[in-house]
């Protein structure tokens, strides 16, 4: 079998975790599987890099840089010594050199007092740059030949949308050309999360982007399966940190996973299903710390079972924007003006609902985009195109997902009756055209309770009749 194995940040958090990863890979290597590996940064490192780069342009001095570089040096060197003791002399200087580069770039950001999207991408990529050579060395240490490649070298060419870039259609061909010959001789270890533009400028694929890298590479090498290794047993009926009795879902469709991840289930990057889906590649989600658990299989058509609702997810922090004004009634093109104004500033609209009177349009966006959205909509108010724009930061979005809802009458009624009984006020409702998702917005303090009420209502902690 040809397998793409992706390991997330918790799976490579320290030397003992890397030992587990190597064990998993070694088993498959011995069986004769052809392997390609995509790996994330160690848990928390990308956050540290984002944090410091955001602060540097405005900070009085650059004193935060040295402690961060020291912390990264200690962590990665300790991991290297534990995971690949025989390779410290070879790989240590590579890590040192990368830390020097990173330090120089961070000083440049401070001196220039400017963090461009391009430099932010470059800085963020260092988590993966520092970790991948360690995993490569750990494989070599066990006698498995490996080649470490960055995303660009592996053939991931993207749009130039820094921080959220997407793969170009010819990635498949490029990945095949680059990795085909490597796969025959060794295990490529590819830095996740990054690619480059056609001109070779580094880009990143959005937070949790290594899942997307995995799917792009898996598709490019025509993998039989893509395995996403993480720190839970599979995709669960809800976030286990919110719902203590959430269960692992044995089988789920591409479409359902897309709906779940789009609405915040952190377990997968929202775009990571697309490349696999195009080629019908089975994706498995498995636990690095419990590898004998079968995990979740993501397939095109899941078996029909008695479940109408499969899983629930919620995004804790979103912002709602209510745009009101009788001026909007019957006036063609107002929606276009609103959405163009937002699109021009790259504000992604997650949910839309329009009152039938047309005097109101409500939108849900990422809370971080709110200041830009406000700026984008202000001229419409001034020009009298809309009467008022009201924003609310303290809201959460909940999504109820399940392909079984398609054509099953009464699910909406059940959802909103259960919420009503629990005294939870629903501020906005939206149903995707695919009918596999009903999402709604509640006050932030009601979010976790809304998820709990529905988890009980649809008995998601019990096995379905197919299990
Ligand atoms: P990785 O570093 O392996 O990419 P992430 O932290 O990005 O791991 O994603 C795994 C985490 O996603 C889990 O630890 C879990 O807390 C969270 N999560 C949220 N929703 C779900 C869900 N529906 N099923 C499983 N895990 C979920
Ligand atoms: N390291 C990146 C992040 O933290 C990508 C990933 O982990 O998938 O977002
Ligand atoms: Mg992740």
Short mmCIF file of C-alpha atoms and ligand atoms in Angstrom, two decimals:
data_model
loop_
_atom_site.label_atom_id
_atom_site.label_comp_id
_atom_site.label_asym_id
_atom_site.label_seq_id
_atom_site.Cartn_x
_atom_site.Cartn_y
_atom_site.Cartn_z
CA UNK A 1 0.00 0.00 0.00
CA UNK A 2 1.09 3.56 -0.59
CA UNK A 3 0.24 5.62 2.50
CA UNK A 4 0.47 9.29 3.38
CA UNK A 5 0.95 9.63 7.14
CA UNK A 6 0.45 13.04 8.76
CA UNK A 7 1.47 13.69 12.36
CA UNK A 8 0.14 16.74 14.22
CA UNK A 9 1.82 18.93 16.84
CA UNK A 10 0.98 16.77 19.88
CA UNK A 11 2.25 13.66 18.07
CA UNK A 12 5.75 15.20 17.85
CA UNK A 13 5.66 17.27 21.06
CA UNK A 14 8.82 15.65 22.51
CA UNK A 15 11.29 12.80 22.02
CA UNK A 16 9.04 10.15 23.56
CA UNK A 17 6.19 11.13 21.21
CA UNK A 18 8.57 10.97 18.25
CA UNK A 19 9.60 7.46 19.37
CA UNK A 20 5.95 6.40 18.99
CA UNK A 21 5.75 8.01 15.57
CA UNK A 22 8.87 6.16 14.45
CA UNK A 23 7.48 2.89 15.78
CA UNK A 24 4.27 3.36 13.76
CA UNK A 25 6.22 4.18 10.61
CA UNK A 26 8.66 1.33 11.14
CA UNK A 27 5.83 -1.21 11.34
CA UNK A 28 4.46 -0.08 7.99
CA UNK A 29 7.92 0.16 6.45
CA UNK A 30 8.66 -3.45 7.48
CA UNK A 31 5.37 -4.57 5.94
CA UNK A 32 6.56 -3.11 2.66
CA UNK A 33 4.20 -0.11 2.56
CA UNK A 34 5.44 2.87 0.58
CA UNK A 35 5.34 5.85 2.92
CA UNK A 36 5.33 9.63 2.68
CA UNK A 37 5.14 11.68 5.89
CA UNK A 38 3.82 15.18 6.52
CA UNK A 39 4.70 16.70 9.85
CA UNK A 40 3.59 19.76 11.86
CA UNK A 41 5.53 21.97 14.23
CA UNK A 42 5.85 20.83 17.84
CA UNK A 43 2.72 21.69 19.80
CA UNK A 44 2.63 25.37 20.75
CA UNK A 45 5.56 26.53 18.61
CA UNK A 46 3.48 28.14 15.84
CA UNK A 47 1.53 30.03 18.52
CA UNK A 48 4.80 31.30 20.03
CA UNK A 49 5.99 32.51 16.62
CA UNK A 50 2.71 34.26 15.85
CA UNK A 51 2.68 35.85 19.26
CA UNK A 52 6.16 37.34 19.09
CA UNK A 53 5.88 38.54 15.51
CA UNK A 54 2.63 40.35 16.33
CA UNK A 55 4.24 42.16 19.28
CA UNK A 56 7.60 43.12 17.76
CA UNK A 57 6.57 46.00 15.48
CA UNK A 58 5.14 47.91 18.46
CA UNK A 59 7.52 46.89 21.24
CA UNK A 60 10.11 49.32 22.57
CA UNK A 61 12.97 46.88 22.44
CA UNK A 62 13.73 43.49 20.96
CA UNK A 63 14.39 41.83 24.30
CA UNK A 64 11.72 39.15 23.80
CA UNK A 65 13.61 37.59 20.88
CA UNK A 66 16.54 35.99 22.74
CA UNK A 67 14.43 34.14 25.36
CA UNK A 68 12.22 32.73 22.61
CA UNK A 69 15.17 31.57 20.52
CA UNK A 70 16.74 30.02 23.65
CA UNK A 71 13.49 28.22 24.51
CA UNK A 72 13.20 26.88 20.94
CA UNK A 73 16.87 25.81 20.99
CA UNK A 74 16.47 23.93 24.29
CA UNK A 75 13.25 22.22 23.21
CA UNK A 76 14.44 21.13 19.76
CA UNK A 77 17.94 20.11 20.88
CA UNK A 78 16.49 18.05 23.75
CA UNK A 79 14.07 16.42 21.32
CA UNK A 80 16.90 15.72 18.85
CA UNK A 81 19.12 14.18 21.55
CA UNK A 82 16.29 11.96 22.74
CA UNK A 83 14.90 10.98 19.33
CA UNK A 84 18.09 10.61 17.29
CA UNK A 85 21.17 10.63 19.56
CA UNK A 86 23.42 9.42 16.75
CA UNK A 87 22.54 12.41 14.58
CA UNK A 88 23.18 15.32 16.94
CA UNK A 89 26.43 16.25 15.17
CA UNK A 90 24.78 16.20 11.75
CA UNK A 91 21.39 17.77 12.52
CA UNK A 92 22.34 20.07 15.46
CA UNK A 93 24.06 22.63 13.18
CA UNK A 94 21.01 22.68 10.86
CA UNK A 95 18.80 23.60 13.80
CA UNK A 96 21.32 26.22 14.98
CA UNK A 97 21.45 27.77 11.54
CA UNK A 98 17.65 27.94 11.31
CA UNK A 99 17.44 29.54 14.75
CA UNK A 100 20.00 32.16 13.65
CA UNK A 101 17.93 32.90 10.54
CA UNK A 102 14.78 33.18 12.61
CA UNK A 103 16.46 35.51 15.08
CA UNK A 104 17.66 37.74 12.22
CA UNK A 105 14.20 37.92 10.68
CA UNK A 106 12.59 38.77 14.02
CA UNK A 107 15.15 41.56 14.57
CA UNK A 108 14.40 42.86 11.08
CA UNK A 109 10.66 42.99 11.89
CA UNK A 110 11.45 44.95 15.02
CA UNK A 111 13.83 47.35 13.26
CA UNK A 112 11.45 47.99 10.39
CA UNK A 113 8.49 48.21 12.78
CA UNK A 114 6.53 46.34 10.17
CA UNK A 115 5.17 42.82 9.84
CA UNK A 116 3.98 42.13 6.32
CA UNK A 117 1.78 39.09 5.57
CA UNK A 118 4.72 37.70 3.61
CA UNK A 119 7.18 38.00 6.50
CA UNK A 120 4.61 36.63 8.93
CA UNK A 121 4.24 33.52 6.77
CA UNK A 122 7.99 33.12 6.64
CA UNK A 123 8.31 33.39 10.42
CA UNK A 124 5.42 31.00 11.09
CA UNK A 125 6.98 28.32 8.90
CA UNK A 126 9.93 27.94 11.30
CA UNK A 127 8.06 25.57 13.61
CA UNK A 128 7.93 22.97 10.84
CA UNK A 129 11.44 23.87 9.61
CA UNK A 130 12.92 23.12 13.03
CA UNK A 131 11.04 19.89 13.66
CA UNK A 132 11.10 18.01 10.34
CA UNK A 133 14.88 17.34 10.30
CA UNK A 134 14.55 15.74 13.75
CA UNK A 135 11.90 13.28 12.57
CA UNK A 136 14.00 12.55 9.46
CA UNK A 137 17.00 11.80 11.69
CA UNK A 138 14.91 9.64 14.03
CA UNK A 139 13.91 7.48 11.05
CA UNK A 140 17.51 7.21 9.85
CA UNK A 141 18.51 6.20 13.37
CA UNK A 142 16.20 3.20 13.02
CA UNK A 143 17.65 2.36 9.65
CA UNK A 144 14.83 3.82 7.56
CA UNK A 145 16.24 6.04 4.81
CA UNK A 146 14.52 9.44 4.70
CA UNK A 147 14.66 12.72 2.82
CA UNK A 148 13.46 15.95 4.43
CA UNK A 149 11.68 18.41 2.12
CA UNK A 150 9.89 21.69 2.65
CA UNK A 151 6.39 22.14 1.23
CA UNK A 152 7.67 23.94 -1.85
CA UNK A 153 10.28 21.28 -2.61
CA UNK A 154 7.56 18.67 -2.31
CA UNK A 155 5.62 20.45 -5.07
CA UNK A 156 2.97 22.43 -3.16
CA UNK A 157 2.40 25.54 -5.26
CA UNK A 158 -0.27 27.92 -4.02
CA UNK A 159 -2.11 31.18 -4.51
CA UNK A 160 -0.36 34.23 -3.07
CA UNK A 161 -2.97 34.77 -0.36
CA UNK A 162 -0.54 34.83 2.56
CA UNK A 163 -1.79 33.10 5.69
CA UNK A 164 -4.65 31.35 3.85
CA UNK A 165 -3.25 30.21 0.55
CA UNK A 166 -4.78 27.40 -1.46
CA UNK A 167 -3.18 24.81 -3.69
CA UNK A 168 -3.10 25.43 -7.46
CA UNK A 169 -4.58 22.76 -9.72
CA UNK A 170 -1.20 21.68 -11.10
CA UNK A 171 0.03 20.66 -7.62
CA UNK A 172 -0.92 17.09 -8.32
CA UNK A 173 1.42 16.84 -11.27
CA UNK A 174 4.25 18.67 -9.48
CA UNK A 175 3.99 16.51 -6.37
CA UNK A 176 3.98 13.38 -8.48
CA UNK A 177 7.10 14.51 -10.36
CA UNK A 178 8.98 15.55 -7.21
CA UNK A 179 8.06 12.67 -4.93
CA UNK A 180 7.60 9.78 -7.33
CA UNK A 181 11.34 9.00 -7.59
CA UNK A 182 11.96 9.66 -3.86
CA UNK A 183 9.24 7.25 -2.71
CA UNK A 184 10.93 4.28 -4.35
CA UNK A 185 14.13 4.74 -2.33
CA UNK A 186 13.22 6.43 0.93
CA UNK A 187 10.54 8.00 3.14
CA UNK A 188 10.05 11.68 2.34
CA UNK A 189 9.42 13.74 5.49
CA UNK A 190 7.61 16.86 4.34
CA UNK A 191 7.18 20.04 6.37
CA UNK A 192 3.44 20.66 6.59
CA UNK A 193 1.60 23.98 6.62
CA UNK A 194 3.65 25.65 3.86
CA UNK A 195 3.92 25.93 0.11
CA UNK A 196 5.16 28.61 -2.24
CA UNK A 197 3.82 30.71 -5.06
CA UNK A 198 4.80 29.97 -8.67
CA UNK A 199 7.59 32.57 -8.12
CA UNK A 200 8.93 30.65 -5.14
CA UNK A 201 7.64 33.02 -2.40
CA UNK A 202 6.83 31.07 0.76
CA UNK A 203 3.14 30.86 1.73
CA UNK A 204 1.22 29.15 4.52
CA UNK A 205 -2.06 27.28 4.22
CA UNK A 206 -3.89 28.62 7.30
CA UNK A 207 -3.84 27.38 10.89
CA UNK A 208 -3.84 23.58 11.14
CA UNK A 209 -2.72 23.64 7.50
CA UNK A 210 -0.65 20.45 7.77
CA UNK A 211 -3.87 18.47 7.32
CA UNK A 212 -4.33 20.27 4.01
CA UNK A 213 -0.67 19.57 3.09
CA UNK A 214 -1.35 15.89 3.82
CA UNK A 215 -4.30 15.77 1.48
CA UNK A 216 -2.48 17.65 -1.30
CA UNK A 217 0.54 15.35 -1.07
CA UNK A 218 -1.59 12.23 -0.64
CA UNK A 219 -3.47 13.12 -3.80
CA UNK A 220 -0.26 13.95 -5.70
CA UNK A 221 1.37 10.61 -4.93
CA UNK A 222 -1.90 8.73 -5.55
CA UNK A 223 -1.85 7.33 -2.03
CA UNK A 224 -4.17 4.40 -1.34
CA UNK A 225 -5.04 6.03 1.97
CA UNK A 226 -4.25 9.19 3.95
CA UNK A 227 -3.82 8.73 7.69
CA UNK A 228 -4.14 11.77 9.96
CA UNK A 229 -2.49 10.93 13.28
CA UNK A 230 -3.55 13.09 16.21
CA UNK A 231 -4.16 12.97 19.98
CA UNK A 232 -7.75 11.61 20.04
CA UNK A 233 -9.14 8.27 18.81
CA UNK A 234 -10.84 9.77 15.75
CA UNK A 235 -13.47 12.28 14.76
CA UNK A 236 -15.92 12.46 17.61
CA UNK A 237 -19.57 13.39 17.94
CA UNK A 238 -18.39 16.69 19.41
CA UNK A 239 -15.28 18.33 20.79
CA UNK A 240 -14.30 16.05 23.70
CA UNK A 241 -13.12 19.10 25.64
CA UNK A 242 -16.71 20.39 25.65
CA UNK A 243 -18.68 17.13 25.75
CA UNK A 244 -17.13 14.62 28.12
CA UNK A 245 -19.14 11.66 26.75
CA UNK A 246 -18.49 12.40 23.07
CA UNK A 247 -17.96 9.19 21.05
CA UNK A 248 -15.68 8.30 18.19
CA UNK A 249 -17.54 8.14 14.85
CA UNK A 250 -16.38 4.97 13.02
CA UNK A 251 -17.34 6.15 9.55
CA UNK A 252 -18.24 9.57 8.20
CA UNK A 253 -18.57 11.11 4.74
CA UNK A 254 -16.29 13.68 3.13
CA UNK A 255 -19.20 16.08 3.04
CA UNK A 256 -19.95 15.75 6.74
CA UNK A 257 -16.31 16.29 7.69
CA UNK A 258 -16.17 19.37 5.49
CA UNK A 259 -19.22 20.80 7.25
CA UNK A 260 -17.78 19.96 10.67
CA UNK A 261 -14.34 21.40 10.07
CA UNK A 262 -15.70 24.49 8.39
CA UNK A 263 -17.69 25.14 11.52
CA UNK A 264 -14.78 24.87 13.86
CA UNK A 265 -14.12 21.20 14.65
CA UNK A 266 -10.42 21.65 15.20
CA UNK A 267 -9.77 18.04 14.39
CA UNK A 268 -9.24 18.86 10.67
CA UNK A 269 -8.39 21.86 8.50
CA UNK A 270 -11.50 22.89 6.50
CA UNK A 271 -9.95 22.49 3.07
CA UNK A 272 -8.14 19.27 3.84
CA UNK A 273 -10.84 16.99 2.47
CA UNK A 274 -11.05 18.49 -1.04
CA UNK A 275 -7.91 17.00 -2.64
CA UNK A 276 -8.57 13.54 -1.16
CA UNK A 277 -12.22 13.69 -2.18
CA UNK A 278 -11.39 14.52 -5.78
CA UNK A 279 -9.52 11.23 -6.03
CA UNK A 280 -11.75 9.23 -3.71
CA UNK A 281 -8.88 8.53 -1.32
CA UNK A 282 -9.93 7.07 2.01
CA UNK A 283 -8.83 9.30 4.92
CA UNK A 284 -8.37 7.77 8.37
CA UNK A 285 -8.08 9.77 11.59
CA UNK A 286 -6.12 7.85 14.21
CA UNK A 287 -4.54 8.33 17.62
CA UNK A 288 -0.73 8.28 17.83
CA UNK A 289 -1.06 7.41 21.52
CA UNK A 290 -3.54 4.56 20.92
CA UNK A 291 -2.65 3.18 17.48
CA UNK A 292 -4.59 -0.06 17.81
CA UNK A 293 -7.91 1.85 17.90
CA UNK A 294 -9.45 1.71 14.42
CA UNK A 295 -10.17 5.47 14.41
CA UNK A 296 -12.50 7.14 11.93
CA UNK A 297 -12.70 6.37 8.21
CA UNK A 298 -13.71 9.24 5.99
CA UNK A 299 -15.34 7.99 2.78
CA UNK A 300 -17.51 9.27 -0.07
CA UNK A 301 -20.70 7.45 0.91
CA UNK A 302 -21.02 6.27 4.45
CA UNK A 303 -23.32 3.38 5.24
CA UNK A 304 -26.84 4.50 6.03
CA UNK A 305 -27.66 4.17 9.70
CA UNK A 306 -30.39 5.32 12.01
CA UNK A 307 -28.61 8.56 12.78
CA UNK A 308 -30.12 11.76 11.49
CA UNK A 309 -27.53 13.91 13.22
CA UNK A 310 -23.93 12.71 13.20
CA UNK A 311 -21.99 15.36 15.07
CA UNK A 312 -22.08 18.84 16.53
CA UNK A 313 -19.52 21.53 16.54
CA UNK A 314 -19.23 25.08 17.57
CA UNK A 315 -17.03 28.08 17.10
CA UNK A 316 -16.70 29.82 20.39
CA UNK A 317 -15.91 33.26 19.09
CA UNK A 318 -17.59 34.69 16.05
CA UNK A 319 -19.07 38.11 15.41
CA UNK A 320 -22.49 38.87 14.03
CA UNK A 321 -23.29 41.88 11.88
CA UNK A 322 -26.89 42.95 11.40
CA UNK A 323 -27.45 45.27 8.51
CA UNK A 324 -30.79 47.01 8.61
CA UNK A 325 -32.60 49.51 6.48
CA UNK A 326 -35.89 49.83 4.66
CA UNK A 327 -33.82 51.21 1.78
CA UNK A 328 -32.86 47.62 1.06
CA UNK A 329 -36.41 46.52 0.29
CA UNK A 330 -36.83 45.56 -3.33
CA UNK A 331 -33.65 47.31 -4.31
CA UNK A 332 -31.59 45.02 -6.49
CA UNK A 333 -27.87 44.95 -5.92
CA UNK A 334 -27.72 45.91 -2.23
CA UNK A 335 -26.56 42.44 -1.21
CA UNK A 336 -23.96 42.62 -3.96
CA UNK A 337 -22.62 45.93 -2.65
CA UNK A 338 -22.43 44.57 0.89
CA UNK A 339 -20.68 41.34 -0.07
CA UNK A 340 -18.32 43.05 -2.51
CA UNK A 341 -17.29 45.55 0.18
CA UNK A 342 -16.47 42.65 2.51
CA UNK A 343 -14.80 40.53 -0.17
CA UNK A 344 -12.58 43.45 -1.24
CA UNK A 345 -11.16 43.46 2.29
CA UNK A 346 -10.88 39.66 2.33
CA UNK A 347 -13.50 39.22 5.07
CA UNK A 348 -14.83 35.69 4.88
CA UNK A 349 -18.58 35.43 5.55
CA UNK A 350 -19.38 32.19 7.37
CA UNK A 351 -23.17 32.42 7.58
CA UNK A 352 -25.82 34.59 5.97
CA UNK A 353 -29.48 35.02 6.70
CA UNK A 354 -31.89 37.48 5.16
CA UNK A 355 -35.29 38.34 6.56
CA UNK A 356 -38.09 37.84 4.04
CA UNK A 357 -38.98 41.51 4.36
CA UNK A 358 -35.51 42.17 2.89
CA UNK A 359 -35.04 44.95 5.43
CA UNK A 360 -32.39 42.97 7.26
CA UNK A 361 -29.35 40.94 6.37
CA UNK A 362 -27.42 39.16 9.13
CA UNK A 363 -23.91 37.85 8.68
CA UNK A 364 -21.51 35.84 10.76
CA UNK A 365 -17.79 36.39 10.40
CA UNK A 366 -14.62 35.44 12.23
CA UNK A 367 -14.35 37.70 15.26
CA UNK A 368 -10.83 38.71 14.21
CA UNK A 369 -12.19 40.20 10.97
CA UNK A 370 -14.68 42.48 12.71
CA UNK A 371 -12.63 45.73 12.73
CA UNK A 372 -11.93 45.38 8.99
CA UNK A 373 -15.57 44.49 8.26
CA UNK A 374 -16.73 47.56 10.18
CA UNK A 375 -14.42 49.76 8.13
CA UNK A 376 -15.60 48.13 4.91
CA UNK A 377 -19.31 48.69 5.68
CA UNK A 378 -19.06 52.25 7.09
CA UNK A 379 -19.20 53.94 3.64
CA UNK A 380 -22.46 52.11 2.82
CA UNK A 381 -24.06 53.65 5.88
CA UNK A 382 -22.74 57.10 4.95
CA UNK A 383 -24.00 56.78 1.39
CA UNK A 384 -27.44 55.77 2.66
CA UNK A 385 -27.31 52.37 0.99
CA UNK A 386 -28.10 50.80 4.37
CA UNK A 387 -29.54 52.46 7.47
CA UNK A 388 -27.54 50.89 10.26
CA UNK A 389 -24.91 48.27 10.92
CA UNK A 390 -25.04 46.63 14.34
CA UNK A 391 -22.23 44.42 15.53
CA UNK A 392 -22.10 41.85 18.27
CA UNK A 393 -18.90 40.18 19.38
CA UNK A 394 -20.23 37.94 22.09
CA UNK A 395 -21.74 35.19 19.99
CA UNK A 396 -20.94 31.56 19.17
CA UNK A 397 -21.94 29.54 16.11
CA UNK A 398 -23.14 25.96 16.50
CA UNK A 399 -23.47 23.53 13.60
CA UNK A 400 -25.54 20.35 13.61
CA UNK A 401 -24.18 18.04 10.94
CA UNK A 402 -25.44 14.79 9.42
CA UNK A 403 -26.09 13.56 5.89
CA UNK A 404 -29.14 11.76 7.37
CA UNK A 405 -30.86 15.15 7.76
CA UNK A 406 -31.28 15.40 3.99
CA UNK A 407 -34.96 14.91 3.35
CA UNK A 408 -35.65 13.95 6.99
CA UNK A 409 -38.43 16.29 8.04
CA UNK A 410 -38.61 17.60 11.56
CA UNK A 411 -34.93 17.79 12.47
CA UNK A 412 -35.01 21.59 12.64
CA UNK A 413 -38.10 21.41 14.84
CA UNK A 414 -36.38 18.99 17.18
CA UNK A 415 -33.26 21.14 17.44
CA UNK A 416 -35.06 24.36 18.22
CA UNK A 417 -37.62 22.77 20.55
CA UNK A 418 -34.80 21.26 22.62
CA UNK A 419 -32.99 24.58 22.76
CA UNK A 420 -36.19 26.43 23.62
CA UNK A 421 -36.92 24.02 26.48
CA UNK A 422 -33.43 24.68 27.82
CA UNK A 423 -34.09 28.42 27.69
CA UNK A 424 -31.42 29.07 25.06
CA UNK A 425 -32.16 31.99 22.81
CA UNK A 426 -31.30 31.43 19.14
CA UNK A 427 -30.21 34.66 17.47
CA UNK A 428 -29.86 33.50 13.88
CA UNK A 429 -30.42 30.31 11.87
CA UNK A 430 -28.99 29.12 8.59
CA UNK A 431 -29.31 25.89 6.67
CA UNK A 432 -26.75 24.99 4.03
CA UNK A 433 -28.15 24.16 0.61
CA UNK A 434 -26.77 20.63 0.95
CA UNK A 435 -29.13 20.14 3.92
CA UNK A 436 -26.44 18.21 5.78
CA UNK A 437 -25.93 21.14 8.13
CA UNK A 438 -28.19 23.35 10.21
CA UNK A 439 -26.24 26.08 11.95
CA UNK A 440 -27.34 28.75 14.37
CA UNK A 441 -25.96 31.49 16.55
CA UNK A 442 -26.33 31.90 20.30
CA UNK A 443 -24.86 34.13 22.99
CA UNK A 444 -21.32 33.08 23.83
CA UNK A 445 -22.20 32.00 27.33
CA UNK A 446 -24.87 29.63 25.93
CA UNK A 447 -22.57 27.93 23.37
CA UNK A 448 -21.30 24.91 25.36
CA UNK A 449 -24.75 24.31 26.89
CA UNK A 450 -26.43 24.41 23.48
CA UNK A 451 -24.01 21.73 22.26
CA UNK A 452 -24.65 19.61 25.38
CA UNK A 453 -28.45 19.87 25.06
CA UNK A 454 -28.35 18.71 21.43
CA UNK A 455 -25.80 15.97 22.11
CA UNK A 456 -28.32 14.53 24.58
CA UNK A 457 -31.34 15.21 22.36
CA UNK A 458 -29.86 13.20 19.47
CA UNK A 459 -28.36 10.59 21.84
CA UNK A 460 -24.94 10.97 20.31
CA UNK A 461 -23.20 9.25 23.19
CA UNK A 462 -24.96 5.98 22.27
CA UNK A 463 -23.82 3.66 19.47
CA UNK A 464 -25.75 3.81 16.20
CA UNK A 465 -27.45 0.64 14.91
CA UNK A 466 -24.58 0.06 12.45
CA UNK A 467 -21.87 -0.10 15.10
P1 LIG B 1 -3.07 17.99 15.74
O1 LIG B 1 -2.00 18.73 16.44
O2 LIG B 1 -2.86 16.51 15.75
O3 LIG B 1 -3.35 18.52 14.37
P2 LIG B 1 -5.36 19.38 16.78
O4 LIG B 1 -5.17 19.92 18.15
O5 LIG B 1 -5.25 20.31 15.62
O6 LIG B 1 -4.36 18.15 16.62
O7 LIG B 1 -6.75 18.62 16.65
C1 LIG B 1 -7.10 17.60 17.54
C2 LIG B 1 -8.01 18.15 18.61
O8 LIG B 1 -9.23 18.57 18.02
C3 LIG B 1 -8.42 17.15 19.66
O9 LIG B 1 -7.48 17.07 20.70
C4 LIG B 1 -9.78 17.68 20.12
O10 LIG B 1 -9.66 18.35 21.34
C5 LIG B 1 -10.19 18.68 19.05
N1 LIG B 1 -11.52 18.44 18.49
C6 LIG B 1 -12.47 19.37 18.28
N2 LIG B 1 -13.58 18.85 17.76
C7 LIG B 1 -13.35 17.53 17.63
C8 LIG B 1 -14.13 16.44 17.14
N3 LIG B 1 -15.38 16.60 16.68
N4 LIG B 1 -13.56 15.23 17.14
C9 LIG B 1 -12.31 15.04 17.59
N5 LIG B 1 -11.53 16.03 18.07
C10 LIG B 1 -12.04 17.27 18.09
N1 LIG B 2 1.86 24.32 12.81
C1 LIG B 2 0.69 24.84 12.13
C2 LIG B 2 -0.33 25.35 13.15
O1 LIG B 2 -0.10 25.27 14.34
C3 LIG B 2 0.09 23.86 11.18
C4 LIG B 2 -0.46 22.60 11.81
O2 LIG B 2 -0.16 22.29 12.97
O3 LIG B 2 -1.19 21.89 11.12
O4 LIG B 2 -1.33 25.87 12.76
MG1 LIG B 3 -4.49 20.15 13.65
#
